[in-house]
Amino acid sequence: MRTPIKSLLAVAAVAALALSGCGRTDSGTTTTAGSTGAAAGGDTLIGVALPQKTSENWVLAEQLFKDGLAAAGYKSDVQFANGGVSEQQNQIQSMVTKGAKVIVVGAIDGSQLGTQLKAAKDAGATVIAYDRLVKNTAAVDYYVAYDNFKVGVLQGNALLEGLKAKKPNGPYNVELFAGSPDDANAQVFFDGAMSVLTPKIADGTLKVVSGQKDFAQVVTQGWKAENAQKRMDTLLAANYSATDLDGVLSPNDTLARAILTSVKATGKANPVVTGQDSEVESVKSIMEGVQYSTINKDTRNLVKATIEMVQAITKGGKPTVNDEKSYNNGVKVVPANLLAPMIVTKANAKEAYANDPTLSQYVK
Ligand code: BGC
């Protein structure tokens, strides 16, 4: 238990982290960070199990967790599982063995951590699902993420707006992409987008020329750029030799750039392509008028909200949650603290990234 003055210092440290620019550097390493903790001097261990580095947000989270947890007076064990699910399972098991009080999990496969998370609960740890929901287990206490359904809605709206700006009237020829089916977010992003796009497909404004409209048909295994690029190559060859492609729903920036690379190789006109994550290369692309939109989900704020949750839990209190109905993981509704995502296009990029010292460089 921290004294009030120590707690204040810890909060101040986390607030300073949120304002600092320590974000967009890829340290590229996985280490176990320990800290004597200038703020609190505690020896409470917090485990953070991150997935593969499939997008910049995960890379950013690593250093933010290390710095933020140390500043708040915790010891941390921050791990990536680039080797896959079994590596992540072993890492979580090891955090339990080391006595972690809270385990924060960004799951590779949200359905395959039940055994390890049950062990965590049995050992008295609290489990927080970070960014991605953990499914089919009672052994998860809280969820902290940007509102995933809203992300999809914003992507769907951006696609429609981008198409309209290009030519005032449809029908527009489009293709749909979703993320990796083992990531619980992928379906939610897609459902959010389709809540906007399905009526427009039904009324003929949008034409999915390939006919591939179901989640299972449009997924991108492992969120891998090469898989999206390959699928786009195939779609173009099969459906667009004599047809224009007006737009593509892409669930994130990494895949958006892969899709654009594929289209470019055919010599076709640049379609309207959505994205997510505000990755540096995509922000540059948006400013050049190539990728149409992205989503700002500032990782600094998500890590800060997570550390605030950790602080509430380790002080024996209840963390802030603002949604106790949306995230049913198959076994229970997981109380969630959802942050608001923001759509970014060339039109609002300057204002959107005003507080981001890295991204604001590209939007002058
Ligand atoms: C995250 C996205 C990210 C994707 C791929 C998702 O779970 O919410 O921000 O683009 O994983 O890494």
Coordinates of N, CA, C and O and ligand atoms in Angstrom, one line a residue, residues 51-58 107 130-133 143 145-146 148 151 179-180 183-186 189 222-223 251-255 276-277 279 297 302, ligand 1:
P51 N 1.4 -9.2 -27.6 CA 1.4 -10.2 -28.7 C 2.6 -10.1 -29.6 O 3.7 -9.8 -29.2
Q52 N 2.4 -10.3 -30.9 CA 3.5 -10.1 -31.8 C 3.5 -8.6 -32.2 O 2.5 -8.0 -32.1
K53 N 4.6 -8.2 -32.8 CA 4.7 -6.8 -33.2 C 4.0 -6.5 -34.5 O 4.7 -6.2 -35.5
T54 N 2.7 -6.8 -34.6 CA 2.0 -6.7 -35.9 C 1.6 -5.3 -36.3 O 1.2 -5.1 -37.4
S55 N 1.8 -4.4 -35.4 CA 1.6 -3.0 -35.7 C 2.3 -2.1 -34.7 O 2.7 -2.5 -33.7
E56 N 2.5 -0.8 -35.1 CA 3.3 0.1 -34.3 C 2.8 0.3 -32.9 O 3.6 0.5 -32.0
N57 N 1.5 0.2 -32.7 CA 0.9 0.4 -31.4 C 1.5 -0.5 -30.3 O 1.7 -0.2 -29.2
W58 N 1.8 -1.8 -30.7 CA 2.3 -2.8 -29.8 C 3.7 -2.4 -29.4 O 4.2 -2.6 -28.3
A107 N -3.6 -10.3 -26.0 CA -3.6 -11.7 -26.4 C -3.3 -11.9 -27.9 O -3.8 -11.1 -28.7
Y130 N -5.9 -6.3 -22.3 CA -5.4 -5.0 -22.8 C -5.6 -5.0 -24.3 O -5.1 -5.8 -25.0
D131 N -6.4 -4.0 -24.8 CA -6.7 -3.8 -26.3 C -7.5 -4.9 -26.9 O -8.5 -4.7 -27.5
R132 N -7.1 -6.2 -26.6 CA -7.9 -7.3 -27.2 C -8.6 -8.1 -26.1 O -7.9 -8.4 -25.1
L133 N -9.8 -8.4 -26.3 CA -10.5 -9.2 -25.3 C -10.0 -10.6 -25.2 O -9.6 -11.2 -26.2
Y143 N -11.3 -5.2 -18.8 CA -10.9 -5.0 -20.2 C -10.6 -3.5 -20.3 O -11.4 -2.7 -19.9
A145 N -9.5 -0.8 -23.5 CA -9.3 -0.7 -24.9 C -9.9 0.6 -25.5 O -10.8 1.2 -24.8
Y146 N -9.6 0.9 -26.7 CA -10.4 1.9 -27.4 C -11.6 1.1 -27.9 O -11.6 -0.1 -28.1
N148 N -13.8 -0.6 -29.9 CA -13.5 -1.3 -31.1 C -14.7 -1.2 -32.1 O -14.4 -1.0 -33.3
V151 N -14.5 2.1 -33.7 CA -13.4 2.2 -34.7 C -14.0 1.7 -36.0 O -13.8 2.4 -37.1
G179 N -9.3 -8.1 -40.0 CA -8.1 -8.5 -39.4 C -8.0 -10.0 -39.1 O -8.7 -10.8 -39.8
S180 N -7.2 -10.3 -38.2 CA -6.9 -11.8 -38.0 C -8.0 -12.4 -37.1 O -8.4 -11.8 -36.0
D183 N -7.8 -12.8 -33.2 CA -7.9 -11.6 -32.4 C -9.3 -11.2 -32.3 O -10.0 -10.9 -33.3
A184 N -9.8 -11.1 -31.1 CA -11.3 -10.9 -30.9 C -11.7 -9.5 -31.4 O -12.8 -9.3 -31.8
N185 N -10.7 -8.6 -31.6 CA -11.1 -7.3 -32.1 C -11.5 -7.3 -33.6 O -12.3 -6.5 -34.0
A186 N -10.9 -8.2 -34.3 CA -11.1 -8.2 -35.8 C -12.6 -8.3 -36.1 O -13.1 -7.5 -37.0
F189 N -14.3 -4.9 -35.1 CA -14.0 -3.8 -36.1 C -14.9 -4.0 -37.3 O -15.5 -3.1 -37.9
G222 N -3.2 -13.5 -39.0 CA -2.0 -13.0 -38.4 C -1.8 -11.5 -38.6 O -0.8 -10.9 -38.2
W223 N -2.8 -10.8 -39.1 CA -2.7 -9.3 -39.4 C -1.5 -9.1 -40.3 O -0.8 -8.1 -40.2
P251 N -8.8 -2.8 -42.2 CA -9.0 -2.6 -40.8 C -7.8 -1.9 -40.1 O -8.0 -1.5 -39.0
N252 N -6.6 -1.9 -40.7 CA -5.6 -1.1 -40.1 C -4.6 -0.6 -41.1 O -4.7 -0.9 -42.3
D253 N -3.6 0.2 -40.6 CA -2.7 0.9 -41.5 C -1.7 -0.1 -42.2 O -1.4 0.1 -43.4
T254 N -1.2 -1.1 -41.5 CA -0.3 -2.0 -42.1 C -0.9 -2.7 -43.3 O -0.3 -2.8 -44.3
L255 N -2.2 -3.1 -43.1 CA -2.8 -3.8 -44.2 C -3.2 -2.8 -45.3 O -3.2 -3.1 -46.5
Q276 N -6.1 2.2 -39.6 CA -6.2 2.4 -38.1 C -4.8 2.3 -37.6 O -4.0 1.6 -38.1
D277 N -4.6 3.1 -36.5 CA -3.3 3.1 -35.7 C -2.5 4.3 -35.8 O -1.6 4.5 -35.0
E279 N 0.0 4.9 -37.9 CA 1.4 4.6 -38.0 C 2.1 5.7 -38.9 O 1.5 6.2 -39.8
K297 N -5.6 6.2 -32.1 CA -5.9 5.5 -30.8 C -4.6 5.7 -30.0 O -3.8 4.7 -29.9
L302 N -3.8 4.8 -23.8 CA -4.3 3.4 -23.4 C -3.4 2.8 -22.3 O -3.9 2.2 -21.3
Ligands
BGC1 C1 -5.4 -3.6 -32.4 C2 -5.1 -2.8 -33.7 C3 -4.0 -3.4 -34.5 C4 -4.2 -4.9 -34.7 C5 -3.0 -5.5 -35.4 C6 -5.6 -5.0 -32.9 O1 -6.0 -5.9 -31.9 O2 -6.5 -3.1 -31.8 O3 -4.9 -1.5 -33.3 O4 -3.9 -2.7 -35.7 O5 -4.4 -5.5 -33.5 O6 -1.8 -5.4 -34.6

